[in-house]
Amino acid sequence: MTSRAVSKFLGGAGICVLALTAPFAGCHDQSVTSSDDPTCSRDADCSSLGVEFGCDAGHCRHGSFASGGGAGGGGDGGAGAPEVVAGTAGAAPLGACHSEPDLTPSFPAPTALDPDFVARAAAVIGSCMPDDGVARSAAHLWLEHLAAPRLYFRLGEQLECLANASCGCAAVEHCLGWVYRVPPAVCPSGCQGQVFTGCGDGAQITMDCSRFGLSCDRAADCVAEAAVACDGSEAPTCTAQGEALFCDDGFMQKTPCQALGFSCVAGKCVGNGTDCTDSDSTSGELEQVLPIGTACTGGKLSACLGGKTTSVDCATQGPGFSCQSFNGAFFCGLAAECVPAGNYSSPEPATCDGTTLGFCNAGRLEHLDCTTLGFSGCEIDTSQTRYGCIPGALAQ
């Protein structure tokens, strides 16, 4: 997933709403006000108030967006809070979620990821936060370690919570602290602790940066380190640690190269071998390292990265991963039953058979019953922002 694709990834809302493709440059610059609502650290702390209450940004709230409730405590913390944004009618209340978020998350190694958790989490993310779709969401979870430490490459830090919540799209708010609402008349923008709030394009978004192992930055939303502003005139370069350093969305970004076994040349991750021709134009994206497989050699994936050949030990890319080949494609994965989704496309889109969702997960065909994840059914209709389990699509 690239920063250019993230606005679609989260439902087609604008830049300000998502705070992912750029900082909230067009939002009102006001401090986030505090709330008098009861404090909490998890949804269970609010259970005495009723099942319609959940924990949102450290306070018990009624009718939050993910729960599909009515009027409730919005980001302004006062009376007359806005009605929730439409799009999750019939979603389970936060109190129905069966798992708890990791409040001190750490970035997982790819070999530590549970393939079943990835499948279930991808079904939730792909259904509720389109339009990447479920197959691409699964691929993004597996490839997060090959990317810059940006918010949308950190969803795996709450993998177990997303996989086991079983409360439909309410899992997005419950696990990620990620909430959409209709904005109040005076819309705050900024940080309250590690929680970022901002508005734009007719919606307000609140997200808990700590759920992603990141820190809240007033200008750059959730960051791994202090944000350094840039204007786009800076040429990509390499850091002393072999990271690709480049300007994107108004701030300097870093992508690991040397730490992954590749080289950094002119601000770009490249292989260490001979010249080659990338077969996929997305392989040169600066914020993610995407070697394009060309063959399986000695149990390793032979690939082209940035115009130079490289070799990838598939055993380091996921638990039980090996070099696989299917329909002429070469990749590191669990099986050779399908071709995993790429950065911009999915050669084998998700399907529905009754309430059962089918999709490719690292080369393995998955078949998940949406009702076990807290949804009511399954439907693929991208024109209606339906990408898998329903009801979904948090922002429409």
PDB file of N, CA and C in Angstrom, residues 102-197:
ATOM      1  N   ASP A 102      -3.840  -4.676  22.532  1.00  0.00           N
ATOM      2  CA  ASP A 102      -2.544  -4.635  23.199  1.00  0.00           C
ATOM      3  C   ASP A 102      -2.233  -3.171  23.480  1.00  0.00           C
ATOM      4  N   LEU A 103      -2.185  -2.775  24.739  1.00  0.00           N
ATOM      5  CA  LEU A 103      -1.964  -1.379  25.098  1.00  0.00           C
ATOM      6  C   LEU A 103      -0.486  -0.992  25.093  1.00  0.00           C
ATOM      7  N   THR A 104       0.401  -1.972  24.974  1.00  0.00           N
ATOM      8  CA  THR A 104       1.842  -1.695  24.845  1.00  0.00           C
ATOM      9  C   THR A 104       2.382  -2.517  23.676  1.00  0.00           C
ATOM     10  N   PRO A 105       1.902  -2.250  22.471  1.00  0.00           N
ATOM     11  CA  PRO A 105       2.267  -3.104  21.331  1.00  0.00           C
ATOM     12  C   PRO A 105       3.716  -2.922  20.888  1.00  0.00           C
ATOM     13  N   SER A 106       4.235  -3.948  20.281  1.00  0.00           N
ATOM     14  CA  SER A 106       5.564  -3.888  19.668  1.00  0.00           C
ATOM     15  C   SER A 106       5.450  -4.435  18.258  1.00  0.00           C
ATOM     16  N   PHE A 107       6.326  -3.975  17.401  1.00  0.00           N
ATOM     17  CA  PHE A 107       6.244  -4.381  15.997  1.00  0.00           C
ATOM     18  C   PHE A 107       6.654  -5.845  15.857  1.00  0.00           C
ATOM     19  N   PRO A 108       5.782  -6.692  15.321  1.00  0.00           N
ATOM     20  CA  PRO A 108       6.082  -8.122  15.261  1.00  0.00           C
ATOM     21  C   PRO A 108       7.009  -8.488  14.108  1.00  0.00           C
ATOM     22  N   ALA A 109       7.855  -9.469  14.342  1.00  0.00           N
ATOM     23  CA  ALA A 109       8.661 -10.025  13.254  1.00  0.00           C
ATOM     24  C   ALA A 109       7.727 -10.821  12.349  1.00  0.00           C
ATOM     25  N   PRO A 110       7.992 -10.861  11.043  1.00  0.00           N
ATOM     26  CA  PRO A 110       7.093 -11.595  10.143  1.00  0.00           C
ATOM     27  C   PRO A 110       6.946 -13.059  10.513  1.00  0.00           C
ATOM     28  N   THR A 111       8.007 -13.662  11.056  1.00  0.00           N
ATOM     29  CA  THR A 111       7.946 -15.074  11.426  1.00  0.00           C
ATOM     30  C   THR A 111       7.110 -15.303  12.680  1.00  0.00           C
ATOM     31  N   ALA A 112       6.753 -14.216  13.388  1.00  0.00           N
ATOM     32  CA  ALA A 112       5.935 -14.337  14.594  1.00  0.00           C
ATOM     33  C   ALA A 112       4.447 -14.206  14.299  1.00  0.00           C
ATOM     34  N   LEU A 113       4.098 -13.878  13.061  1.00  0.00           N
ATOM     35  CA  LEU A 113       2.694 -13.711  12.696  1.00  0.00           C
ATOM     36  C   LEU A 113       2.002 -15.068  12.571  1.00  0.00           C
ATOM     37  N   ASP A 114       0.799 -15.157  13.087  1.00  0.00           N
ATOM     38  CA  ASP A 114      -0.001 -16.375  12.967  1.00  0.00           C
ATOM     39  C   ASP A 114      -0.807 -16.284  11.674  1.00  0.00           C
ATOM     40  N   PRO A 115      -0.618 -17.208  10.722  1.00  0.00           N
ATOM     41  CA  PRO A 115      -1.342 -17.139   9.452  1.00  0.00           C
ATOM     42  C   PRO A 115      -2.855 -17.087   9.598  1.00  0.00           C
ATOM     43  N   ASP A 116      -3.402 -17.785  10.597  1.00  0.00           N
ATOM     44  CA  ASP A 116      -4.849 -17.753  10.816  1.00  0.00           C
ATOM     45  C   ASP A 116      -5.293 -16.392  11.332  1.00  0.00           C
ATOM     46  N   PHE A 117      -4.476 -15.787  12.196  1.00  0.00           N
ATOM     47  CA  PHE A 117      -4.779 -14.443  12.674  1.00  0.00           C
ATOM     48  C   PHE A 117      -4.731 -13.445  11.520  1.00  0.00           C
ATOM     49  N   VAL A 118      -3.729 -13.596  10.654  1.00  0.00           N
ATOM     50  CA  VAL A 118      -3.625 -12.705   9.498  1.00  0.00           C
ATOM     51  C   VAL A 118      -4.883 -12.809   8.643  1.00  0.00           C
ATOM     52  N   ALA A 119      -5.347 -14.031   8.417  1.00  0.00           N
ATOM     53  CA  ALA A 119      -6.540 -14.228   7.584  1.00  0.00           C
ATOM     54  C   ALA A 119      -7.756 -13.547   8.195  1.00  0.00           C
ATOM     55  N   ARG A 120      -7.983 -13.757   9.490  1.00  0.00           N
ATOM     56  CA  ARG A 120      -9.170 -13.181  10.129  1.00  0.00           C
ATOM     57  C   ARG A 120      -9.065 -11.659  10.238  1.00  0.00           C
ATOM     58  N   ALA A 121      -7.877 -11.167  10.572  1.00  0.00           N
ATOM     59  CA  ALA A 121      -7.690  -9.716  10.663  1.00  0.00           C
ATOM     60  C   ALA A 121      -7.861  -9.067   9.300  1.00  0.00           C
ATOM     61  N   ALA A 122      -7.358  -9.718   8.255  1.00  0.00           N
ATOM     62  CA  ALA A 122      -7.495  -9.180   6.894  1.00  0.00           C
ATOM     63  C   ALA A 122      -8.959  -9.114   6.479  1.00  0.00           C
ATOM     64  N   ALA A 123      -9.751 -10.091   6.914  1.00  0.00           N
ATOM     65  CA  ALA A 123     -11.179 -10.077   6.593  1.00  0.00           C
ATOM     66  C   ALA A 123     -11.860  -8.871   7.233  1.00  0.00           C
ATOM     67  N   VAL A 124     -11.463  -8.539   8.458  1.00  0.00           N
ATOM     68  CA  VAL A 124     -12.033  -7.376   9.142  1.00  0.00           C
ATOM     69  C   VAL A 124     -11.565  -6.081   8.485  1.00  0.00           C
ATOM     70  N   ILE A 125     -10.251  -5.944   8.297  1.00  0.00           N
ATOM     71  CA  ILE A 125      -9.697  -4.721   7.712  1.00  0.00           C
ATOM     72  C   ILE A 125     -10.228  -4.500   6.299  1.00  0.00           C
ATOM     73  N   GLY A 126     -10.177  -5.557   5.501  1.00  0.00           N
ATOM     74  CA  GLY A 126     -10.600  -5.437   4.108  1.00  0.00           C
ATOM     75  C   GLY A 126     -12.075  -5.185   3.932  1.00  0.00           C
ATOM     76  N   SER A 127     -12.890  -5.634   4.882  1.00  0.00           N
ATOM     77  CA  SER A 127     -14.330  -5.418   4.812  1.00  0.00           C
ATOM     78  C   SER A 127     -14.736  -4.061   5.364  1.00  0.00           C
ATOM     79  N   CYS A 128     -14.050  -3.626   6.406  1.00  0.00           N
ATOM     80  CA  CYS A 128     -14.458  -2.412   7.124  1.00  0.00           C
ATOM     81  C   CYS A 128     -13.694  -1.169   6.710  1.00  0.00           C
ATOM     82  N   MET A 129     -12.498  -1.327   6.145  1.00  0.00           N
ATOM     83  CA  MET A 129     -11.656  -0.189   5.802  1.00  0.00           C
ATOM     84  C   MET A 129     -11.201  -0.323   4.345  1.00  0.00           C
ATOM     85  N   PRO A 130     -12.153  -0.360   3.399  1.00  0.00           N
ATOM     86  CA  PRO A 130     -11.833  -0.555   1.986  1.00  0.00           C
ATOM     87  C   PRO A 130     -11.205   0.709   1.419  1.00  0.00           C
ATOM     88  N   ASP A 131     -10.674   0.671   0.120  1.00  0.00           N
ATOM     89  CA  ASP A 131     -11.024  -0.336  -0.834  1.00  0.00           C
ATOM     90  C   ASP A 131      -9.864  -1.227  -1.235  1.00  0.00           C
ATOM     91  N   ASP A 132      -8.924  -1.433  -0.346  1.00  0.00           N
ATOM     92  CA  ASP A 132      -7.853  -2.367  -0.659  1.00  0.00           C
ATOM     93  C   ASP A 132      -8.400  -3.776  -0.846  1.00  0.00           C
ATOM     94  N   GLY A 133      -9.476  -4.078  -0.164  1.00  0.00           N
ATOM     95  CA  GLY A 133     -10.028  -5.416  -0.258  1.00  0.00           C
ATOM     96  C   GLY A 133      -9.324  -6.367   0.692  1.00  0.00           C
ATOM     97  N   VAL A 134      -9.893  -7.536   0.854  1.00  0.00           N
ATOM     98  CA  VAL A 134      -9.399  -8.488   1.843  1.00  0.00           C
ATOM     99  C   VAL A 134      -8.067  -9.103   1.427  1.00  0.00           C
ATOM    100  N   ALA A 135      -7.935  -9.523   0.174  1.00  0.00           N
ATOM    101  CA  ALA A 135      -6.691 -10.167  -0.267  1.00  0.00           C
ATOM    102  C   ALA A 135      -5.499  -9.221  -0.153  1.00  0.00           C
ATOM    103  N   ARG A 136      -5.701  -7.969  -0.549  1.00  0.00           N
ATOM    104  CA  ARG A 136      -4.618  -7.007  -0.442  1.00  0.00           C
ATOM    105  C   ARG A 136      -4.308  -6.680   1.018  1.00  0.00           C
ATOM    106  N   SER A 137      -5.323  -6.655   1.868  1.00  0.00           N
ATOM    107  CA  SER A 137      -5.093  -6.407   3.285  1.00  0.00           C
ATOM    108  C   SER A 137      -4.240  -7.513   3.887  1.00  0.00           C
ATOM    109  N   ALA A 138      -4.481  -8.754   3.478  1.00  0.00           N
ATOM    110  CA  ALA A 138      -3.655  -9.863   3.952  1.00  0.00           C
ATOM    111  C   ALA A 138      -2.207  -9.679   3.505  1.00  0.00           C
ATOM    112  N   ALA A 139      -2.012  -9.301   2.241  1.00  0.00           N
ATOM    113  CA  ALA A 139      -0.662  -9.092   1.728  1.00  0.00           C
ATOM    114  C   ALA A 139       0.033  -7.970   2.476  1.00  0.00           C
ATOM    115  N   HIS A 140      -0.686  -6.877   2.773  1.00  0.00           N
ATOM    116  CA  HIS A 140      -0.083  -5.758   3.488  1.00  0.00           C
ATOM    117  C   HIS A 140       0.369  -6.175   4.880  1.00  0.00           C
ATOM    118  N   LEU A 141      -0.405  -7.014   5.555  1.00  0.00           N
ATOM    119  CA  LEU A 141      -0.023  -7.462   6.890  1.00  0.00           C
ATOM    120  C   LEU A 141       1.277  -8.254   6.848  1.00  0.00           C
ATOM    121  N   TRP A 142       1.438  -9.095   5.831  1.00  0.00           N
ATOM    122  CA  TRP A 142       2.666  -9.877   5.704  1.00  0.00           C
ATOM    123  C   TRP A 142       3.867  -9.013   5.329  1.00  0.00           C
ATOM    124  N   LEU A 143       3.630  -7.898   4.647  1.00  0.00           N
ATOM    125  CA  LEU A 143       4.729  -7.094   4.110  1.00  0.00           C
ATOM    126  C   LEU A 143       5.065  -5.859   4.934  1.00  0.00           C
ATOM    127  N   GLU A 144       4.457  -5.696   6.089  1.00  0.00           N
ATOM    128  CA  GLU A 144       4.692  -4.488   6.881  1.00  0.00           C
ATOM    129  C   GLU A 144       6.153  -4.296   7.255  1.00  0.00           C
ATOM    130  N   HIS A 145       6.882  -5.391   7.481  1.00  0.00           N
ATOM    131  CA  HIS A 145       8.289  -5.263   7.880  1.00  0.00           C
ATOM    132  C   HIS A 145       9.167  -4.730   6.760  1.00  0.00           C
ATOM    133  N   LEU A 146       8.637  -4.689   5.536  1.00  0.00           N
ATOM    134  CA  LEU A 146       9.402  -4.201   4.389  1.00  0.00           C
ATOM    135  C   LEU A 146       9.080  -2.739   4.074  1.00  0.00           C
ATOM    136  N   ALA A 147       8.480  -2.029   5.016  1.00  0.00           N
ATOM    137  CA  ALA A 147       7.985  -0.685   4.727  1.00  0.00           C
ATOM    138  C   ALA A 147       8.452   0.336   5.758  1.00  0.00           C
ATOM    139  N   ALA A 148       8.261   1.599   5.394  1.00  0.00           N
ATOM    140  CA  ALA A 148       8.514   2.694   6.323  1.00  0.00           C
ATOM    141  C   ALA A 148       7.559   2.573   7.508  1.00  0.00           C
ATOM    142  N   PRO A 149       7.971   3.025   8.694  1.00  0.00           N
ATOM    143  CA  PRO A 149       7.124   2.880   9.893  1.00  0.00           C
ATOM    144  C   PRO A 149       6.000   3.903   9.927  1.00  0.00           C
ATOM    145  N   ARG A 150       5.072   3.777   8.984  1.00  0.00           N
ATOM    146  CA  ARG A 150       3.944   4.693   8.897  1.00  0.00           C
ATOM    147  C   ARG A 150       2.681   3.996   9.410  1.00  0.00           C
ATOM    148  N   LEU A 151       1.704   4.783   9.777  1.00  0.00           N
ATOM    149  CA  LEU A 151       0.509   4.267  10.433  1.00  0.00           C
ATOM    150  C   LEU A 151      -0.105   3.077   9.717  1.00  0.00           C
ATOM    151  N   TYR A 152      -0.258   3.179   8.402  1.00  0.00           N
ATOM    152  CA  TYR A 152      -0.968   2.129   7.668  1.00  0.00           C
ATOM    153  C   TYR A 152      -0.121   0.892   7.429  1.00  0.00           C
ATOM    154  N   PHE A 153       1.158   0.923   7.862  1.00  0.00           N
ATOM    155  CA  PHE A 153       1.980  -0.282   7.851  1.00  0.00           C
ATOM    156  C   PHE A 153       2.162  -0.823   9.256  1.00  0.00           C
ATOM    157  N   ARG A 154       1.267  -0.444  10.161  1.00  0.00           N
ATOM    158  CA  ARG A 154       1.388  -0.867  11.553  1.00  0.00           C
ATOM    159  C   ARG A 154       0.140  -1.557  12.095  1.00  0.00           C
ATOM    160  N   LEU A 155      -0.803  -1.905  11.235  1.00  0.00           N
ATOM    161  CA  LEU A 155      -2.026  -2.544  11.710  1.00  0.00           C
ATOM    162  C   LEU A 155      -1.745  -3.899  12.351  1.00  0.00           C
ATOM    163  N   GLY A 156      -0.639  -4.530  11.953  1.00  0.00           N
ATOM    164  CA  GLY A 156      -0.286  -5.838  12.496  1.00  0.00           C
ATOM    165  C   GLY A 156       0.036  -5.815  13.979  1.00  0.00           C
ATOM    166  N   GLU A 157       0.242  -4.629  14.556  1.00  0.00           N
ATOM    167  CA  GLU A 157       0.537  -4.559  15.982  1.00  0.00           C
ATOM    168  C   GLU A 157      -0.686  -4.908  16.830  1.00  0.00           C
ATOM    169  N   GLN A 158      -1.871  -4.887  16.204  1.00  0.00           N
ATOM    170  CA  GLN A 158      -3.088  -5.302  16.897  1.00  0.00           C
ATOM    171  C   GLN A 158      -3.708  -6.512  16.188  1.00  0.00           C
ATOM    172  N   LEU A 159      -2.860  -7.349  15.635  1.00  0.00           N
ATOM    173  CA  LEU A 159      -3.304  -8.489  14.837  1.00  0.00           C
ATOM    174  C   LEU A 159      -4.218  -9.426  15.620  1.00  0.00           C
ATOM    175  N   GLU A 160      -3.799  -9.814  16.804  1.00  0.00           N
ATOM    176  CA  GLU A 160      -4.577 -10.784  17.577  1.00  0.00           C
ATOM    177  C   GLU A 160      -5.925 -10.210  17.978  1.00  0.00           C
ATOM    178  N   CYS A 161      -5.945  -8.935  18.340  1.00  0.00           N
ATOM    179  CA  CYS A 161      -7.216  -8.307  18.718  1.00  0.00           C
ATOM    180  C   CYS A 161      -8.180  -8.280  17.537  1.00  0.00           C
ATOM    181  N   LEU A 162      -7.699  -7.843  16.380  1.00  0.00           N
ATOM    182  CA  LEU A 162      -8.547  -7.792  15.194  1.00  0.00           C
ATOM    183  C   LEU A 162      -9.051  -9.178  14.801  1.00  0.00           C
ATOM    184  N   ALA A 163      -8.192 -10.172  14.938  1.00  0.00           N
ATOM    185  CA  ALA A 163      -8.541 -11.530  14.526  1.00  0.00           C
ATOM    186  C   ALA A 163      -9.578 -12.168  15.436  1.00  0.00           C
ATOM    187  N   ASN A 164      -9.549 -11.828  16.722  1.00  0.00           N
ATOM    188  CA  ASN A 164     -10.383 -12.533  17.693  1.00  0.00           C
ATOM    189  C   ASN A 164     -11.523 -11.703  18.263  1.00  0.00           C
ATOM    190  N   ALA A 165     -11.699 -10.464  17.800  1.00  0.00           N
ATOM    191  CA  ALA A 165     -12.734  -9.597  18.365  1.00  0.00           C
ATOM    192  C   ALA A 165     -14.138 -10.139  18.129  1.00  0.00           C
ATOM    193  N   SER A 166     -14.399 -10.690  16.950  1.00  0.00           N
ATOM    194  CA  SER A 166     -15.706 -11.272  16.608  1.00  0.00           C
ATOM    195  C   SER A 166     -16.857 -10.297  16.843  1.00  0.00           C
ATOM    196  N   CYS A 167     -16.635  -9.033  16.486  1.00  0.00           N
ATOM    197  CA  CYS A 167     -17.692  -8.026  16.661  1.00  0.00           C
ATOM    198  C   CYS A 167     -17.820  -7.176  15.409  1.00  0.00           C
ATOM    199  N   GLY A 168     -17.546  -7.767  14.242  1.00  0.00           N
ATOM    200  CA  GLY A 168     -17.684  -7.049  12.990  1.00  0.00           C
ATOM    201  C   GLY A 168     -16.806  -5.827  12.929  1.00  0.00           C
ATOM    202  N   CYS A 169     -17.337  -4.740  12.363  1.00  0.00           N
ATOM    203  CA  CYS A 169     -16.547  -3.531  12.184  1.00  0.00           C
ATOM    204  C   CYS A 169     -16.295  -2.776  13.480  1.00  0.00           C
ATOM    205  N   ALA A 170     -16.984  -3.137  14.554  1.00  0.00           N
ATOM    206  CA  ALA A 170     -16.687  -2.528  15.848  1.00  0.00           C
ATOM    207  C   ALA A 170     -15.254  -2.823  16.266  1.00  0.00           C
ATOM    208  N   ALA A 171     -14.652  -3.876  15.691  1.00  0.00           N
ATOM    209  CA  ALA A 171     -13.275  -4.238  16.024  1.00  0.00           C
ATOM    210  C   ALA A 171     -12.290  -3.137  15.651  1.00  0.00           C
ATOM    211  N   VAL A 172     -12.621  -2.336  14.637  1.00  0.00           N
ATOM    212  CA  VAL A 172     -11.712  -1.275  14.213  1.00  0.00           C
ATOM    213  C   VAL A 172     -11.538  -0.245  15.318  1.00  0.00           C
ATOM    214  N   GLU A 173     -12.640   0.183  15.911  1.00  0.00           N
ATOM    215  CA  GLU A 173     -12.546   1.126  17.031  1.00  0.00           C
ATOM    216  C   GLU A 173     -11.996   0.440  18.274  1.00  0.00           C
ATOM    217  N   HIS A 174     -12.492  -0.747  18.560  1.00  0.00           N
ATOM    218  CA  HIS A 174     -12.092  -1.461  19.771  1.00  0.00           C
ATOM    219  C   HIS A 174     -10.594  -1.753  19.788  1.00  0.00           C
ATOM    220  N   CYS A 175     -10.067  -2.228  18.688  1.00  0.00           N
ATOM    221  CA  CYS A 175      -8.664  -2.654  18.652  1.00  0.00           C
ATOM    222  C   CYS A 175      -7.695  -1.533  18.276  1.00  0.00           C
ATOM    223  N   LEU A 176      -8.115  -0.670  17.367  1.00  0.00           N
ATOM    224  CA  LEU A 176      -7.212   0.348  16.834  1.00  0.00           C
ATOM    225  C   LEU A 176      -7.441   1.735  17.423  1.00  0.00           C
ATOM    226  N   GLY A 177      -8.541   1.919  18.155  1.00  0.00           N
ATOM    227  CA  GLY A 177      -8.862   3.248  18.645  1.00  0.00           C
ATOM    228  C   GLY A 177      -9.143   4.210  17.510  1.00  0.00           C
ATOM    229  N   TRP A 178      -9.732   3.699  16.444  1.00  0.00           N
ATOM    230  CA  TRP A 178      -9.930   4.424  15.188  1.00  0.00           C
ATOM    231  C   TRP A 178     -11.423   4.688  15.016  1.00  0.00           C
ATOM    232  N   VAL A 179     -11.828   5.975  15.038  1.00  0.00           N
ATOM    233  CA  VAL A 179     -13.247   6.321  15.047  1.00  0.00           C
ATOM    234  C   VAL A 179     -13.554   7.406  14.020  1.00  0.00           C
ATOM    235  N   TYR A 180     -14.605   7.223  13.253  1.00  0.00           N
ATOM    236  CA  TYR A 180     -15.132   8.240  12.350  1.00  0.00           C
ATOM    237  C   TYR A 180     -16.419   8.814  12.947  1.00  0.00           C
ATOM    238  N   ARG A 181     -16.596  10.135  12.861  1.00  0.00           N
ATOM    239  CA  ARG A 181     -17.846  10.769  13.286  1.00  0.00           C
ATOM    240  C   ARG A 181     -18.148  11.960  12.382  1.00  0.00           C
ATOM    241  N   VAL A 182     -19.395  12.389  12.405  1.00  0.00           N
ATOM    242  CA  VAL A 182     -19.734  13.671  11.808  1.00  0.00           C
ATOM    243  C   VAL A 182     -19.051  14.735  12.655  1.00  0.00           C
ATOM    244  N   PRO A 183     -18.392  15.721  12.049  1.00  0.00           N
ATOM    245  CA  PRO A 183     -17.635  16.700  12.836  1.00  0.00           C
ATOM    246  C   PRO A 183     -18.533  17.684  13.559  1.00  0.00           C
ATOM    247  N   PRO A 184     -18.125  18.151  14.737  1.00  0.00           N
ATOM    248  CA  PRO A 184     -18.867  19.205  15.424  1.00  0.00           C
ATOM    249  C   PRO A 184     -18.682  20.532  14.697  1.00  0.00           C
ATOM    250  N   ALA A 185     -19.457  21.533  15.059  1.00  0.00           N
ATOM    251  CA  ALA A 185     -19.390  22.833  14.387  1.00  0.00           C
ATOM    252  C   ALA A 185     -18.005  23.441  14.486  1.00  0.00           C
ATOM    253  N   VAL A 186     -17.397  23.331  15.655  1.00  0.00           N
ATOM    254  CA  VAL A 186     -16.010  23.765  15.835  1.00  0.00           C
ATOM    255  C   VAL A 186     -15.192  22.503  16.024  1.00  0.00           C
ATOM    256  N   CYS A 187     -14.387  22.186  15.037  1.00  0.00           N
ATOM    257  CA  CYS A 187     -13.727  20.879  15.026  1.00  0.00           C
ATOM    258  C   CYS A 187     -12.286  20.972  15.508  1.00  0.00           C
ATOM    259  N   PRO A 188     -11.948  20.290  16.583  1.00  0.00           N
ATOM    260  CA  PRO A 188     -10.586  20.335  17.091  1.00  0.00           C
ATOM    261  C   PRO A 188      -9.631  19.528  16.232  1.00  0.00           C
ATOM    262  N   SER A 189      -8.370  19.893  16.276  1.00  0.00           N
ATOM    263  CA  SER A 189      -7.341  19.148  15.567  1.00  0.00           C
ATOM    264  C   SER A 189      -6.077  19.169  16.399  1.00  0.00           C
ATOM    265  N   GLY A 190      -5.515  18.011  16.651  1.00  0.00           N
ATOM    266  CA  GLY A 190      -4.294  17.963  17.441  1.00  0.00           C
ATOM    267  C   GLY A 190      -4.208  16.707  18.269  1.00  0.00           C
ATOM    268  N   CYS A 191      -3.397  16.764  19.314  1.00  0.00           N
ATOM    269  CA  CYS A 191      -3.128  15.594  20.144  1.00  0.00           C
ATOM    270  C   CYS A 191      -3.673  15.782  21.551  1.00  0.00           C
ATOM    271  N   GLN A 192      -4.236  14.733  22.080  1.00  0.00           N
ATOM    272  CA  GLN A 192      -4.584  14.634  23.487  1.00  0.00           C
ATOM    273  C   GLN A 192      -3.888  13.380  23.984  1.00  0.00           C
ATOM    274  N   GLY A 193      -2.734  13.572  24.620  1.00  0.00           N
ATOM    275  CA  GLY A 193      -1.891  12.432  24.906  1.00  0.00           C
ATOM    276  C   GLY A 193      -1.401  11.843  23.591  1.00  0.00           C
ATOM    277  N   GLN A 194      -1.642  10.557  23.387  1.00  0.00           N
ATOM    278  CA  GLN A 194      -1.235   9.908  22.140  1.00  0.00           C
ATOM    279  C   GLN A 194      -2.395   9.749  21.162  1.00  0.00           C
ATOM    280  N   VAL A 195      -3.507  10.419  21.430  1.00  0.00           N
ATOM    281  CA  VAL A 195      -4.685  10.317  20.563  1.00  0.00           C
ATOM    282  C   VAL A 195      -4.745  11.530  19.632  1.00  0.00           C
ATOM    283  N   PHE A 196      -4.789  11.269  18.347  1.00  0.00           N
ATOM    284  CA  PHE A 196      -4.872  12.333  17.346  1.00  0.00           C
ATOM    285  C   PHE A 196      -6.316  12.487  16.885  1.00  0.00           C
ATOM    286  N   THR A 197      -6.760  13.743  16.765  1.00  0.00           N
ATOM    287  CA  THR A 197      -8.089  14.040  16.241  1.00  0.00           C
ATOM    288  C   THR A 197      -7.986  15.149  15.216  1.00  0.00           C
TER     289      THR A 197
END
